[in-house]
PDB file of C-alpha atoms in Angstrom:
ATOM      1  CA  MET A   1      17.040  12.346  -1.863  1.00 87.00           C
ATOM      2  CA  ILE A   2      13.772  14.046  -2.707  1.00 95.00           C
ATOM      3  CA  GLU A   3      13.504  17.737  -1.938  1.00 96.00           C
ATOM      4  CA  HIS A   4      10.409  18.788   0.001  1.00 97.00           C
ATOM      5  CA  ILE A   5       8.988  22.205  -0.753  1.00 98.00           C
ATOM      6  CA  HIS A   6       5.964  23.958   0.659  1.00 97.00           C
ATOM      7  CA  PRO A   7       3.538  25.463  -1.859  1.00 97.00           C
ATOM      8  CA  GLY A   8       4.529  28.951  -0.778  1.00 95.00           C
ATOM      9  CA  ASP A   9       8.154  28.141  -1.651  1.00 96.00           C
ATOM     10  CA  LEU A  10       7.440  26.905  -5.189  1.00 96.00           C
ATOM     11  CA  ALA A  11       8.597  30.170  -6.818  1.00 95.00           C
ATOM     12  CA  GLN A  12      11.923  29.961  -4.998  1.00 97.00           C
ATOM     13  CA  TRP A  13      12.389  26.319  -6.095  1.00 97.00           C
ATOM     14  CA  ILE A  14      11.550  27.274  -9.690  1.00 97.00           C
ATOM     15  CA  SER A  15      14.165  30.019  -9.635  1.00 96.00           C
ATOM     16  CA  LYS A  16      16.726  27.510  -8.386  1.00 96.00           C
ATOM     17  CA  VAL A  17      16.023  24.797 -10.993  1.00 97.00           C
ATOM     18  CA  GLN A  18      14.915  26.702 -14.102  1.00 94.00           C
ATOM     19  CA  ALA A  19      18.425  26.488 -15.580  1.00 95.00           C
ATOM     20  CA  HIS A  20      17.594  22.793 -16.173  1.00 94.00           C
ATOM     21  CA  GLY A  21      14.521  23.620 -18.259  1.00 95.00           C
ATOM     22  CA  ARG A  22      11.004  24.890 -17.790  1.00 96.00           C
ATOM     23  CA  PRO A  23       9.695  23.262 -14.602  1.00 98.00           C
ATOM     24  CA  VAL A  24       6.641  21.025 -14.465  1.00 98.00           C
ATOM     25  CA  VAL A  25       4.138  20.795 -11.645  1.00 98.00           C
ATOM     26  CA  LEU A  26       2.884  17.222 -11.929  1.00 98.00           C
ATOM     27  CA  ASP A  27      -0.526  16.771 -10.298  1.00 98.00           C
ATOM     28  CA  VAL A  28      -0.947  13.043  -9.649  1.00 98.00           C
ATOM     29  CA  ARG A  29      -4.487  13.145  -8.228  1.00 98.00           C
ATOM     30  CA  GLU A  30      -7.426  11.309  -9.741  1.00 98.00           C
ATOM     31  CA  PRO A  31      -9.744  13.028 -12.285  1.00 97.00           C
ATOM     32  CA  HIS A  32     -12.596  13.360  -9.747  1.00 97.00           C
ATOM     33  CA  GLU A  33     -10.184  15.159  -7.384  1.00 97.00           C
ATOM     34  CA  LEU A  34      -9.111  17.541 -10.140  1.00 97.00           C
ATOM     35  CA  GLN A  35     -12.781  18.442 -10.633  1.00 96.00           C
ATOM     36  CA  GLN A  36     -13.070  19.345  -6.954  1.00 96.00           C
ATOM     37  CA  ALA A  37      -9.968  21.522  -6.753  1.00 96.00           C
ATOM     38  CA  SER A  38      -7.099  22.392  -9.068  1.00 95.00           C
ATOM     39  CA  ILE A  39      -4.270  24.845  -9.265  1.00 95.00           C
ATOM     40  CA  ARG A  40      -3.895  27.233 -12.172  1.00 90.00           C
ATOM     41  CA  PRO A  41      -1.060  26.869 -14.676  1.00 89.00           C
ATOM     42  CA  GLY A  42       1.730  29.266 -13.838  1.00 88.00           C
ATOM     43  CA  ALA A  43       3.659  31.718 -15.946  1.00 92.00           C
ATOM     44  CA  ASP A  44       6.903  30.024 -14.926  1.00 95.00           C
ATOM     45  CA  TYR A  45       5.882  26.347 -14.936  1.00 97.00           C
ATOM     46  CA  ASP A  46       3.781  23.909 -16.935  1.00 97.00           C
ATOM     47  CA  LEU A  47       0.963  22.040 -15.209  1.00 97.00           C
ATOM     48  CA  VAL A  48       0.655  18.366 -16.142  1.00 98.00           C
ATOM     49  CA  THR A  49      -2.000  16.049 -14.721  1.00 98.00           C
ATOM     50  CA  ILE A  50      -1.397  12.301 -14.723  1.00 98.00           C
ATOM     51  CA  PRO A  51      -3.020  10.103 -12.038  1.00 98.00           C
ATOM     52  CA  MET A  52      -0.501   8.271  -9.878  1.00 98.00           C
ATOM     53  CA  GLY A  53      -1.486   4.842 -11.195  1.00 97.00           C
ATOM     54  CA  ALA A  54      -0.983   5.977 -14.793  1.00 98.00           C
ATOM     55  CA  ILE A  55       2.552   7.294 -14.267  1.00 98.00           C
ATOM     56  CA  PRO A  56       4.420   4.059 -15.171  1.00 98.00           C
ATOM     57  CA  PRO A  57       2.752   3.530 -18.567  1.00 98.00           C
ATOM     58  CA  ARG A  58       2.831   7.266 -19.340  1.00 98.00           C
ATOM     59  CA  LEU A  59       6.375   7.935 -18.122  1.00 98.00           C
ATOM     60  CA  GLY A  60       7.447   8.723 -21.690  1.00 97.00           C
ATOM     61  CA  GLU A  61       5.223  11.832 -21.629  1.00 97.00           C
ATOM     62  CA  LEU A  62       7.582  13.405 -19.098  1.00 98.00           C
ATOM     63  CA  ASP A  63      11.068  14.746 -19.888  1.00 97.00           C
ATOM     64  CA  PRO A  64      13.608  13.486 -17.315  1.00 97.00           C
ATOM     65  CA  VAL A  65      15.762  16.575 -17.895  1.00 96.00           C
ATOM     66  CA  ARG A  66      13.042  19.058 -16.881  1.00 97.00           C
ATOM     67  CA  PRO A  67      12.534  19.780 -13.180  1.00 98.00           C
ATOM     68  CA  VAL A  68       9.370  18.201 -11.757  1.00 98.00           C
ATOM     69  CA  ALA A  69       7.493  19.152  -8.586  1.00 98.00           C
ATOM     70  CA  CYS A  70       4.879  16.537  -7.686  1.00 98.00           C
ATOM     71  CA  LEU A  71       1.509  17.459  -6.159  1.00 98.00           C
ATOM     72  CA  CYS A  72      -1.369  15.447  -4.699  1.00 98.00           C
ATOM     73  CA  HIS A  73      -3.978  15.999  -1.973  1.00 98.00           C
ATOM     74  CA  HIS A  74      -1.717  16.010   1.107  1.00 98.00           C
ATOM     75  CA  GLY A  75       1.720  14.946  -0.156  1.00 97.00           C
ATOM     76  CA  GLY A  76       1.827  11.165   0.281  1.00 97.00           C
ATOM     77  CA  ARG A  77       1.082  10.003  -3.250  1.00 98.00           C
ATOM     78  CA  SER A  78       3.179  12.761  -4.754  1.00 98.00           C
ATOM     79  CA  MET A  79       6.133  11.653  -2.609  1.00 98.00           C
ATOM     80  CA  ARG A  80       5.861   8.115  -3.975  1.00 98.00           C
ATOM     81  CA  VAL A  81       5.706   9.462  -7.533  1.00 98.00           C
ATOM     82  CA  ALA A  82       8.707  11.722  -6.865  1.00 98.00           C
ATOM     83  CA  GLU A  83      10.688   8.707  -5.639  1.00 98.00           C
ATOM     84  CA  PHE A  84       9.608   6.720  -8.716  1.00 98.00           C
ATOM     85  CA  LEU A  85      10.724   9.531 -11.039  1.00 98.00           C
ATOM     86  CA  LYS A  86      14.076   9.874  -9.263  1.00 98.00           C
ATOM     87  CA  HIS A  87      14.587   6.109  -9.554  1.00 97.00           C
ATOM     88  CA  HIS A  88      13.923   6.394 -13.298  1.00 98.00           C
ATOM     89  CA  GLY A  89      16.588   9.023 -13.903  1.00 97.00           C
ATOM     90  CA  PHE A  90      14.767  12.303 -13.370  1.00 97.00           C
ATOM     91  CA  ARG A  91      17.365  14.750 -12.075  1.00 94.00           C
ATOM     92  CA  GLU A  92      15.473  17.604 -10.417  1.00 96.00           C
ATOM     93  CA  VAL A  93      12.489  16.251  -8.487  1.00 98.00           C
ATOM     94  CA  ALA A  94      10.615  17.748  -5.558  1.00 98.00           C
ATOM     95  CA  ASN A  95       7.544  16.873  -3.534  1.00 98.00           C
ATOM     96  CA  ILE A  96       5.102  19.667  -2.744  1.00 98.00           C
ATOM     97  CA  SER A  97       4.558  18.991   0.959  1.00 97.00           C
ATOM     98  CA  GLY A  98       0.986  19.309   2.123  1.00 98.00           C
ATOM     99  CA  GLY A  99      -0.344  19.005  -1.426  1.00 98.00           C
ATOM    100  CA  ILE A 100      -3.258  20.982  -2.767  1.00 98.00           C
ATOM    101  CA  ASN A 101      -4.644  21.288   0.752  1.00 97.00           C
ATOM    102  CA  ALA A 102      -1.586  23.334   1.771  1.00 97.00           C
ATOM    103  CA  TRP A 103      -1.726  25.160  -1.577  1.00 97.00           C
ATOM    104  CA  ALA A 104      -5.218  26.421  -0.664  1.00 97.00           C
ATOM    105  CA  ILE A 105      -3.911  27.662   2.682  1.00 96.00           C
ATOM    106  CA  GLN A 106      -0.542  29.130   1.603  1.00 95.00           C
ATOM    107  CA  VAL A 107      -0.971  30.241  -2.014  1.00 94.00           C
ATOM    108  CA  ASP A 108      -4.544  30.514  -3.241  1.00 95.00           C
ATOM    109  CA  PRO A 109      -7.460  30.547  -0.770  1.00 95.00           C
ATOM    110  CA  THR A 110      -9.925  30.346  -3.680  1.00 95.00           C
ATOM    111  CA  VAL A 111      -8.886  26.710  -4.232  1.00 96.00           C
ATOM    112  CA  PRO A 112     -11.495  24.551  -2.472  1.00 95.00           C
ATOM    113  CA  ARG A 113     -10.305  22.289   0.331  1.00 96.00           C
ATOM    114  CA  TYR A 114     -11.730  18.776   0.463  1.00 94.00           C
TER     115      TYR A 114
END
């Protein structure tokens, strides 16, 4: 089962999973979307950007032991990627519900909404 977290709850999720390694926020949006709006890397997580369609061939760039929270525009693509990662042996996987749109509302209003 994939855990769903709201952007405002990311810090709590990180505290819960950090014993498994430094968490990753995996942004699976396309490059043109990243140009429109992006989150900032955090002090307590690494930000990795890999478009959803590139995840299968680039799966080796991700460590299945590290916790991964997936992010997209609204949460649909990231949920599919989270399920894919779980199916491929990733242990701690979450979907950031509402995506970067919710991030702009709940965490950082300077992030443009599109």
